[in-house]
XYZ file of C-alpha atoms in Angstrom:
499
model
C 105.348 106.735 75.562
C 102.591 109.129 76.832
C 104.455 112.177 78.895
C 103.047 114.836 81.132
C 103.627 118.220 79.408
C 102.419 121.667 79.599
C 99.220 120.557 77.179
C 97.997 118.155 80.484
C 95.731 120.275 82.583
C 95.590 120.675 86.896
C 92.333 119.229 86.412
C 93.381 116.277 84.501
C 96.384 115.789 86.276
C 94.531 115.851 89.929
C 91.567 114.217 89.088
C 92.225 110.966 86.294
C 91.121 107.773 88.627
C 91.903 104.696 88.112
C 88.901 102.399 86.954
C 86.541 101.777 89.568
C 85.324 98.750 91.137
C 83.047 96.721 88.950
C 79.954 97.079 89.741
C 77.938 94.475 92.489
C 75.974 92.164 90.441
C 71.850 92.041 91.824
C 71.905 90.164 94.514
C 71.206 90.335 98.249
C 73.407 92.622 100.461
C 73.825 93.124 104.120
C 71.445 95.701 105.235
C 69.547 96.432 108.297
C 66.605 97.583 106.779
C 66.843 94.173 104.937
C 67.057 90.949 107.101
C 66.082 88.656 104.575
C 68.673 89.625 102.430
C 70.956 89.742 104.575
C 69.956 86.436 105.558
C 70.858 85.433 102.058
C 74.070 87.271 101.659
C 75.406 85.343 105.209
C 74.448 81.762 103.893
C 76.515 82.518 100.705
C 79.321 83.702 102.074
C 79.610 80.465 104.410
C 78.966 78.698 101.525
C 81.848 80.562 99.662
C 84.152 80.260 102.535
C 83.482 76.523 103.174
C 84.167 76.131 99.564
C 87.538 78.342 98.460
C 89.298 77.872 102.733
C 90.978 74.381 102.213
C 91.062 72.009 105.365
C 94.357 71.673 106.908
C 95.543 68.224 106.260
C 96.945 65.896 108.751
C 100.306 66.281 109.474
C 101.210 63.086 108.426
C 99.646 64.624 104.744
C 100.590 67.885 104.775
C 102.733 67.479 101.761
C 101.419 65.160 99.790
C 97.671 66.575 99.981
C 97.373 68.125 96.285
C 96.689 72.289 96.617
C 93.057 73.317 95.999
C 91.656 74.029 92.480
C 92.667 77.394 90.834
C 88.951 78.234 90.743
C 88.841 77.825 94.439
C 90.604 80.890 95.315
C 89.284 82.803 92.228
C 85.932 82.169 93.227
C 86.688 83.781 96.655
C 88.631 86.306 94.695
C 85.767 86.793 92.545
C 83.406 87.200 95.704
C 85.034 89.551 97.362
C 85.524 92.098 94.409
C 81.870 91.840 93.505
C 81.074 93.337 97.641
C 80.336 97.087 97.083
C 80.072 98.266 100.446
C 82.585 98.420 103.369
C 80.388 96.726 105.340
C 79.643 93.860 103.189
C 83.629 93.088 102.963
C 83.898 93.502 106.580
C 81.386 90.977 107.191
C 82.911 88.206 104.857
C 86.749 89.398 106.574
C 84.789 89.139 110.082
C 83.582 85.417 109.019
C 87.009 84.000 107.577
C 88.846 85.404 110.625
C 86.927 83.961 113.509
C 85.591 80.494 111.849
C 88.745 79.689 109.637
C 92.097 80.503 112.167
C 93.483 77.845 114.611
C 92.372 74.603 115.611
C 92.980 75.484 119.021
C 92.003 72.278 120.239
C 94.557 70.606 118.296
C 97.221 73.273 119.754
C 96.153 72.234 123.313
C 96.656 68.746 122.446
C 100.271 69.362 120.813
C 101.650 71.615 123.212
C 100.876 68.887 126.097
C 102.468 66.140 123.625
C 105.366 68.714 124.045
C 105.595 69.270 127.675
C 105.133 65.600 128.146
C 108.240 64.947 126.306
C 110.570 67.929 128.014
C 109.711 66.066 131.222
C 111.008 62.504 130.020
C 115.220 61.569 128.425
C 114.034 61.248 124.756
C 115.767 61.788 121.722
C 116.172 65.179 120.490
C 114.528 64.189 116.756
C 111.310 62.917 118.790
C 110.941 66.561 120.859
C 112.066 68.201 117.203
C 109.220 66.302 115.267
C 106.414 67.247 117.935
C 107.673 70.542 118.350
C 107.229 70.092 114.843
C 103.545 69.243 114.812
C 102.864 72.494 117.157
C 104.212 74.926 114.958
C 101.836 73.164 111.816
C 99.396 73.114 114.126
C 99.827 76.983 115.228
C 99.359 77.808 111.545
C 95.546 79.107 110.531
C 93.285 78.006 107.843
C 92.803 81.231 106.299
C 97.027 81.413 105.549
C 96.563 78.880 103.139
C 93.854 80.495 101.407
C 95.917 83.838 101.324
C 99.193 81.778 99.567
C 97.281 80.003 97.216
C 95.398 83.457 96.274
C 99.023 84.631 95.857
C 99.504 82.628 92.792
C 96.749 83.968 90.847
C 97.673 86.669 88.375
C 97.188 89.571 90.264
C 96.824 87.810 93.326
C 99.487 89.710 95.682
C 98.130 93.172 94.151
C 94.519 91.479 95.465
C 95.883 90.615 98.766
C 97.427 94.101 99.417
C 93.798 95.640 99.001
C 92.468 92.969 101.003
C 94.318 93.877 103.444
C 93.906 97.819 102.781
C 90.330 97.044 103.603
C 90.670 95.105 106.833
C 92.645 97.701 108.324
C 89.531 100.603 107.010
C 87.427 98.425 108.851
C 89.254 98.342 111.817
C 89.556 101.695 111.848
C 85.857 101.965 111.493
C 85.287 99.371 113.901
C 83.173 97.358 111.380
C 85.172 94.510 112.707
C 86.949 94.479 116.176
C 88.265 91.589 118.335
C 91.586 89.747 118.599
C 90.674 87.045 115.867
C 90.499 89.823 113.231
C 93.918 90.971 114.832
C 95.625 87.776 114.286
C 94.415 87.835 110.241
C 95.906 91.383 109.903
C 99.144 90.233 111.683
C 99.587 87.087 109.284
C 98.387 88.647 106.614
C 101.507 91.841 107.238
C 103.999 89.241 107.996
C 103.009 87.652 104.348
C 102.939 90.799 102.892
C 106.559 91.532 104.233
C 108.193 88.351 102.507
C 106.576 89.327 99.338
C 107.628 92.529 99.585
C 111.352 92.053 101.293
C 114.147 94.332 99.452
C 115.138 91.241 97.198
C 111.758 91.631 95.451
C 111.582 95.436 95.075
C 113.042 97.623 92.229
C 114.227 100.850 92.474
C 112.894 103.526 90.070
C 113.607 107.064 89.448
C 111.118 109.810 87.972
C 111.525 112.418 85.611
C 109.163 114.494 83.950
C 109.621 112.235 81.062
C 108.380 109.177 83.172
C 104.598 107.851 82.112
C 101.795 109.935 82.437
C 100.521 106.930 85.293
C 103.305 107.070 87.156
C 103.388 111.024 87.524
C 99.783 110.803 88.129
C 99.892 108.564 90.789
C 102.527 110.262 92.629
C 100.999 113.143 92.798
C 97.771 112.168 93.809
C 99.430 109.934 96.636
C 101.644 112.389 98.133
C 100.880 112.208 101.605
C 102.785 114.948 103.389
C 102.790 118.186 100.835
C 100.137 118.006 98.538
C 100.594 118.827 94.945
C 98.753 121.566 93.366
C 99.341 122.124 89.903
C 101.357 120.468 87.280
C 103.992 123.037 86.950
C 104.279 122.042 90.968
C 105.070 118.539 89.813
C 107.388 119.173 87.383
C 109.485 120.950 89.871
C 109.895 118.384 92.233
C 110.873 116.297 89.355
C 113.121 118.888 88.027
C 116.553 120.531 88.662
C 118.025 119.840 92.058
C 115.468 117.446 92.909
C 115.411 113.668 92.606
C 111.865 111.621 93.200
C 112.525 107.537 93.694
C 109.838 104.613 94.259
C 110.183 101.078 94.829
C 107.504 98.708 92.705
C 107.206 95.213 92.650
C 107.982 91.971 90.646
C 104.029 91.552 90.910
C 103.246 95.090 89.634
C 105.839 96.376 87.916
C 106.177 100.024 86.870
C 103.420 100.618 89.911
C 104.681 102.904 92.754
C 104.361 101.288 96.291
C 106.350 104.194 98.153
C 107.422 107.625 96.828
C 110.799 109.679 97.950
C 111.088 112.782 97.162
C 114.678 114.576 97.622
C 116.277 117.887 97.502
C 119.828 118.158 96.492
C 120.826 121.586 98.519
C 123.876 123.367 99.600
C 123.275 123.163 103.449
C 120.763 121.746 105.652
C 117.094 123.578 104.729
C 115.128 124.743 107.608
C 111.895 125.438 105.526
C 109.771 123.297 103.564
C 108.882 126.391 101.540
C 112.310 126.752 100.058
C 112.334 123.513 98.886
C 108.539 122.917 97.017
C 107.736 126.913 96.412
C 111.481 128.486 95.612
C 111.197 129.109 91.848
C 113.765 127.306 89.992
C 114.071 127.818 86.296
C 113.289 124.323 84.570
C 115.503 124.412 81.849
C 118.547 125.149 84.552
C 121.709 122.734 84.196
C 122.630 121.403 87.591
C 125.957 122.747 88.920
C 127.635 119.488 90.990
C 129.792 121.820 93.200
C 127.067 123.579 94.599
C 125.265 119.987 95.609
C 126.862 119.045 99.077
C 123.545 117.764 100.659
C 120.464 115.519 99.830
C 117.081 116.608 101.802
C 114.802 113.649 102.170
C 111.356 116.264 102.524
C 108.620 113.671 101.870
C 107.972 109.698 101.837
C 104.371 108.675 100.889
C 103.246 105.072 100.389
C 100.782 104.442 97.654
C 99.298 101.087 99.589
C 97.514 101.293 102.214
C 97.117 97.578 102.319
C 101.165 97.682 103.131
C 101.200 99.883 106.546
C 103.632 98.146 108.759
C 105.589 96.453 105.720
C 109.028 97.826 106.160
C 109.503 99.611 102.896
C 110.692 102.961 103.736
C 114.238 102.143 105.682
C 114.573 100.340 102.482
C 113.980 102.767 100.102
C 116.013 105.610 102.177
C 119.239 103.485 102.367
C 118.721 102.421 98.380
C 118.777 106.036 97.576
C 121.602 107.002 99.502
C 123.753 104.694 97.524
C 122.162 105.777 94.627
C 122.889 109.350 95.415
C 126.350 108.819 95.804
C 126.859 106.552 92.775
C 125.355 110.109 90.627
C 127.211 112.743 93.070
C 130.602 110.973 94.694
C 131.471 113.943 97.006
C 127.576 114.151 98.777
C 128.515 113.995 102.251
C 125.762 115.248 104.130
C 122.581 113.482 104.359
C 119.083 114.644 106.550
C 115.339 114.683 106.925
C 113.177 117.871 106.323
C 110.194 116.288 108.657
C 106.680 116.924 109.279
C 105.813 116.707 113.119
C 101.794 115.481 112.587
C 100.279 115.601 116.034
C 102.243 118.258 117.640
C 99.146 121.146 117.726
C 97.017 118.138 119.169
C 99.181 117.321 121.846
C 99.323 120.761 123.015
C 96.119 121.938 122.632
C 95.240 119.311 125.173
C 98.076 120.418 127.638
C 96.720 123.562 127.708
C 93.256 122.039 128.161
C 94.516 120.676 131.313
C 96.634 123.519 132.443
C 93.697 125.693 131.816
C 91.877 123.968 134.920
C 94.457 124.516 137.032
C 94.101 127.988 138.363
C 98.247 128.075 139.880
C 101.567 129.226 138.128
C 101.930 127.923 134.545
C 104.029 125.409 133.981
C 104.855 125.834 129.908
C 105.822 129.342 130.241
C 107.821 131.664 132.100
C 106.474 134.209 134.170
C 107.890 137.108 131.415
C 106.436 135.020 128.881
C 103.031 134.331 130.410
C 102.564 138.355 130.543
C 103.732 138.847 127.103
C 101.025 136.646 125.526
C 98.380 138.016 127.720
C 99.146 141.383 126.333
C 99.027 140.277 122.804
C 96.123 138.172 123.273
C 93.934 139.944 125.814
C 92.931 137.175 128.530
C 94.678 134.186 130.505
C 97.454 132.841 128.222
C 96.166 128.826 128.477
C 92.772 129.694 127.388
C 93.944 132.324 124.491
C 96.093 130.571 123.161
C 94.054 127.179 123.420
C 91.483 129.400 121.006
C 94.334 131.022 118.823
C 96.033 128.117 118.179
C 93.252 125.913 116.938
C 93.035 128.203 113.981
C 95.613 129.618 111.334
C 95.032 133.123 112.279
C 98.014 133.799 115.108
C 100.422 133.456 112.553
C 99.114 137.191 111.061
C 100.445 138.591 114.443
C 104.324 139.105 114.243
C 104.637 140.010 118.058
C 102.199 136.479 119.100
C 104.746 134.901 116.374
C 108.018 136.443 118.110
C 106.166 135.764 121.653
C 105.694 131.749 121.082
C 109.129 131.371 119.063
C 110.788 130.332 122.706
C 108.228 128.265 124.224
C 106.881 126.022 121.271
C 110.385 125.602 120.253
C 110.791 124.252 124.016
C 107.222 122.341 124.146
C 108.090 120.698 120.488
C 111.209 119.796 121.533
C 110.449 117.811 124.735
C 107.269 116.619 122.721
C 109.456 115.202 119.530
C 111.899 113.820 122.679
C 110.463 113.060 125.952
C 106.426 112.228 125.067
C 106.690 108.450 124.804
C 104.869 105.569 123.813
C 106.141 101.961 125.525
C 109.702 103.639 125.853
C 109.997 104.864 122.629
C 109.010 108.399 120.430
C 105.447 109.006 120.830
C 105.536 110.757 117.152
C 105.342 108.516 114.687
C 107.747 110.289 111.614
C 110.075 110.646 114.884
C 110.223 106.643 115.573
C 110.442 105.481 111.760
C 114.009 108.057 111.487
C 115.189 107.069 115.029
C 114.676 103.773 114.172
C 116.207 104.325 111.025
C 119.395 105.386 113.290
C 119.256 108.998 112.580
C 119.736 111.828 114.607
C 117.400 114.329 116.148
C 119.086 117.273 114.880
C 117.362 120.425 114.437
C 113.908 121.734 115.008
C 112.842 124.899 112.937
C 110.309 127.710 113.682
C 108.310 128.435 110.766
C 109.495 126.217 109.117
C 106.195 125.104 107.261
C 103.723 128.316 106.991
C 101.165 126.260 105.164
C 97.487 125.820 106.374
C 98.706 122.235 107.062
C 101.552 123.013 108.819
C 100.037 125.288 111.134
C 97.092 123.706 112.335
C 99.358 120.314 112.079
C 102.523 121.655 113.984
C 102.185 125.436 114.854
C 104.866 125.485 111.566
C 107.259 124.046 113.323
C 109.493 121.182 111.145
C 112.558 119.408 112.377
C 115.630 118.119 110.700
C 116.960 114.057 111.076
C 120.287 113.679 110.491
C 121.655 110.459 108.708
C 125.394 110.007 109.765
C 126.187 107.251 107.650
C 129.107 105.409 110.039
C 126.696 105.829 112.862
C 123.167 104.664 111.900
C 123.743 101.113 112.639
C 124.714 101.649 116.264
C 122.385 104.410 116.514
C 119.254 102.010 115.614
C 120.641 99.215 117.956
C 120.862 102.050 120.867
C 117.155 103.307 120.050
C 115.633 99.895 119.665
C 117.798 97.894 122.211
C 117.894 100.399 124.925
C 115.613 103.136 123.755
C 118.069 105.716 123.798
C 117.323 108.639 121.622
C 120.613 110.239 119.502
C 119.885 114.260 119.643
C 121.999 117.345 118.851
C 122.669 120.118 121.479
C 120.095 122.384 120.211
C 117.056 119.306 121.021
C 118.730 118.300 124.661
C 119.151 122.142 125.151
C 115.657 123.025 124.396
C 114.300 119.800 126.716
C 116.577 121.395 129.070
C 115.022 124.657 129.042
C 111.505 122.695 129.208
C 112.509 120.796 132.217
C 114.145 123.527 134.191
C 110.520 124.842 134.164
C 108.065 122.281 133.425
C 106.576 119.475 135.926
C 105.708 117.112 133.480
């Protein structure tokens, strides 16, 4: 078994790739500057589409119609891979979305078979069967393309990129519209059967773990980037625990990455945790472990945003925790808060235009900054805070302690979106049924945490005999749980806010 070890250098262990797309065989491609090719490229993928999208029987037929031929779907498959450009898989996604979804005639004419029957004493197996026949014919063309593709080999892994695509070129708006909508919506509810807890095997790294898997983990890690291979083998190390959850379908393969800290108390700094200098060869001491630090969840797939893997994962490696350390009682987040120095920046935008009394700062604290910064506090600190640089001023730093720890706290707490946390690391652990508990000034003195969150980092807290009714409360009712340093910090920001 291949290992990472001291011999593997940064550049080797930042920058292996997995192979590359094979390469587009001549043919035409979509191109502006090219309309007869394009031409071309359109006809074939209608032709391709017509071919590999089987017709959805009559209900009557639905199970005895025999499933397409293998070669079907792995000519679409086939296709599809051989697209080099974004824009060429966006067309073909475009195509099968909006000419191969829902007979919609046939839903008219089931849904008034169904109303015609509420409105006349039949038996309930009649309204049952034509019920029935709505729900078949509810279900879109392109679904039975994606479940047949499922049982190639390598199929699922093919459908997860797929889908990893679609949402690029959404985000691109390559493709827009509510018929590509519906696809990604089927497509993530398919995804989440595959990919239920059932299916889904917990594995733990160590530095002894193949040179692919440590690899991959580092070059996914989402929310501290690693630098260096002695970096890695820290947060594989001593005190540390790193889980992920693969597949039946790609097994070995990390989907989602957790890493942990096993700690004496609560940490309030990221830098404690991924810079603090442990020695490697160090033999754990059990008695001093008394808490487990979830600091950073990354998910390898794109193509499985939205598939609920990481409230998984979390409550698999609590129990895991405790099977290894019995008397672990204490169990919280070490959280990013991405978005924070963007939300700001444009409330002091606003607040800039507004030539009255300032709203996000007291009167004492509005003079202090103005001292330290020379000028009107919304407009200095709009400047300073779009850079790194304010953090190289201890009195700006003492200055702002008071009022971003207020302005974070009513942002992580009372910014919403359709009732619930605007912040998106904020919803998954409320959701999750953990408590707001602490919020930390400089707490993450990195480039990224500064421009991301003006350092600040706050604390989750999983009590384990209260998550359940804390979810319930936060989904049900959207009630957030929060300690009394959050509601006395909102407090604060109320008392002399507006918002």
């Amino acid at each position: 078994m291949r290992v990472l070890g001291p011999s593997l250098t940064v550049r080797r262990l930042l920058r292996l790739r997995l192979p590359p797309r094979p390469p587009r065989p001549p043919g035409p491609r979509l191109s502006s500057g090219r309309p007869a090719a394009t031409g071309a490229l359109e006809r074939a993928m209608d032709e391709l589409l017509h071919r590999a999208v089987p017709a959805m029987p009559a209900y009557e037929l639905r199970e005895k119609t025999p499933a397409p031929a293998e070669n079907q779907c792995a000519d679409f498959v086939s296709f599809y891979c051989s697209l080099a450009e974004t824009t060429e898989r966006a067309e073909l996604l475009g195509r099968l979305a909006r000419g191969f979804g829902v007979d919609h005639g046939q839903v008219a004419e089931q849904s008034a078979g169904v109303l015609q029957l509420r409105q006349q004493p039949r038996e309930a197996a009649v309204l049952l069967q034509a019920e029935d026949r709505l729900r078949y014919a509810l279900v879109p063309r392109y679904r039975s393309l994606f479940h047949h593709i499922s049982k190639l080999d390598g199929g699922v892994r093919f459908l997860v990129q797929l889908r990893a695509d679609l949402l690029e070129a959404q985000a691109l708006k390559l493709v827009e519209g509510p018929h590509v909508r519906e696809m990604n919506g089927v497509l993530k509810n398919m995804l989440s059967e595959w990919f239920s807890s059932g299916f889904l095997k917990l594995e733990r790294v160590t530095w002894h773990s193949p040179c692919e898997v440590l690899q991959k983990i580092s070059e996914s890690e989402a929310v501290h980037p690693v630098k260096t291979w002695m970096d890695m083998k820290r947060r594989v190390g001593p005190y540390r625990r790193c889980y992920f959850f693969s597949h039946c379908s790609t097994p070995g393969e990390p989907l989602i990455v957790l890493h942990v800290a096993l700690t004496s108390e609560i940490s309030s700094s990221i830098q404690a945790i991924i810079v603090k200098e442990c020695p490697l060869s160090e033999t754990e001491e059990q008695n001093r472990i008394t808490t487990a630090i979830f600091y950073s969840i990354s998910l390898t797939q794109q193509g499985l945003q939205g598939v609920e893997l990481g409230t998984f994962l979390i409550k698999r490696v609590v129990k895991e925790l405790q099977k290894e350390f019995p008397h672990l009682g204490t169990f919280s987040s070490l959280s990013p808060i991405p978005g924070f120095t963007k939300w700001l920046l444009g409330l002091l935008k606003s607040k800039a235009k507004e030539h009255g009394r300032s709203e996000l700062f007291t009167d004492s604290e509005c003079k202090e900054i103005s001292e330290i910064t020379g000028g009107p506090v919304h407009e200095t600190l709009k400047a300073f805070l779009s850079s790194s640089e304010w953090v190289k001023s201890e009195r700006l730093v003492r200055a702002l302690q008071a009022p971003l720890m207020r302005l974070c706290a009513w942002y992580l707490y009372g910014e919403k979106h359709r009732g619930y946390a605007l912040n998106p690391v904020a919803n998954f652990h409320l959701q999750n049924g953990a408590v707001m508990w602490r919020i930390n000034w400089m707490a993450d003195v990195s480039l990224r945490g500064i421009t991301g969150s003006c350092s600040l980092m706050v604390n989750y807290r999983y009590f384990l005999d209260q998550t359940a009714a804390n979810s319930t409360a936060y989904l049900g009712s959207k009630n957030i749980k929060a300690s009394e340093q959050v509601l006395s910090l909102v407090a604060q920001f109320q008392k002399n806010s507006k918002l």
